[in-house]
Coordinates of C-alpha atoms in Angstrom, one line a residue:
R1297 CA 28.3 -140.0 -36.1
L1298 CA 29.4 -142.7 -38.4
P1299 CA 31.5 -142.8 -41.7
D1300 CA 29.0 -142.8 -44.9
T1301 CA 29.2 -146.2 -46.4
G1302 CA 31.3 -144.8 -49.5
T1303 CA 33.9 -143.4 -47.3
M1304 CA 34.4 -146.9 -45.5
E1305 CA 34.4 -148.3 -49.8
A1306 CA 37.4 -146.3 -50.0
I1307 CA 39.3 -147.2 -46.7
A1308 CA 38.6 -150.8 -47.6
V1309 CA 39.9 -150.6 -51.0
R1310 CA 43.4 -148.4 -50.2
E1311 CA 43.7 -150.5 -46.9
A1312 CA 43.8 -153.8 -49.0
E1313 CA 45.9 -151.3 -51.5
E1314 CA 48.2 -151.0 -49.2
G1315 CA 48.7 -154.9 -47.5
V1316 CA 49.1 -156.1 -50.9
E1317 CA 52.1 -153.6 -50.9
Q1318 CA 53.5 -155.4 -47.9
V1319 CA 53.1 -158.5 -48.5
L1320 CA 54.6 -158.0 -52.1
L1321 CA 58.1 -156.2 -50.6
T1322 CA 58.2 -158.9 -47.5
S1323 CA 57.0 -161.7 -48.7
Q1324 CA 54.9 -162.3 -45.5
A1325 CA 51.0 -162.0 -44.7
F1326 CA 49.7 -159.1 -43.6
D1327 CA 46.2 -158.6 -41.2
L1328 CA 44.2 -155.9 -42.1
P1329 CA 41.7 -154.6 -39.5
P1330 CA 38.5 -155.6 -38.6
R1331 CA 35.6 -154.6 -41.4
N1332 CA 31.9 -156.1 -42.1
S1333 CA 31.4 -158.6 -44.6
Y1334 CA 30.7 -156.1 -47.5
L1335 CA 34.3 -154.5 -47.1
R1336 CA 35.3 -158.2 -46.5
R1337 CA 34.9 -159.5 -49.8
L1338 CA 36.2 -155.9 -51.8
Q1339 CA 39.3 -156.7 -50.0
H1340 CA 39.0 -160.0 -50.9
L1341 CA 38.6 -159.5 -54.7
L1342 CA 41.4 -156.4 -54.5
I1343 CA 43.8 -158.9 -53.6
A1344 CA 43.1 -161.4 -56.4
K1345 CA 43.5 -159.6 -59.0
Y1346 CA 47.6 -159.3 -57.8
K1347 CA 47.1 -163.1 -57.8
L1348 CA 47.5 -163.1 -54.4
A1349 CA 45.3 -165.2 -51.7
S1350 CA 43.5 -164.2 -48.9
E1351 CA 41.1 -165.0 -45.8
S1352 CA 39.0 -163.9 -42.8
V1353 CA 40.1 -165.4 -40.1
G1354 CA 38.6 -164.3 -36.3
D1355 CA 34.5 -164.1 -35.4
E1356 CA 32.6 -160.4 -36.1
P1357 CA 32.4 -158.1 -35.1
N1358 CA 36.4 -158.2 -34.8
R1359 CA 36.1 -160.7 -38.4
Y1360 CA 39.2 -159.4 -40.3
V1361 CA 41.0 -160.5 -43.9
R1362 CA 44.9 -162.3 -43.6
I1363 CA 46.8 -161.3 -47.2
L1364 CA 48.8 -164.5 -47.7
C1365 CA 51.7 -164.8 -49.5
Q1366 CA 51.0 -167.8 -51.5
G1367 CA 49.4 -167.6 -54.5
R1368 CA 51.8 -165.4 -56.7

């Protein structure tokens, strides 16, 4: 059974928050797990709130967000 969308949104946001924390602590890029385009968009929006840059990397269905250390 697939998790419902609300649960997946919460997981994706939590992943992005944890990734941002890692980037801020280590000053190194951090890759999040692969997610669909909608969830990646949520992650990009959250990352931007921390004034960090991010990019989507790879090909579907394995496309993922990379949080970059530059942009601060």
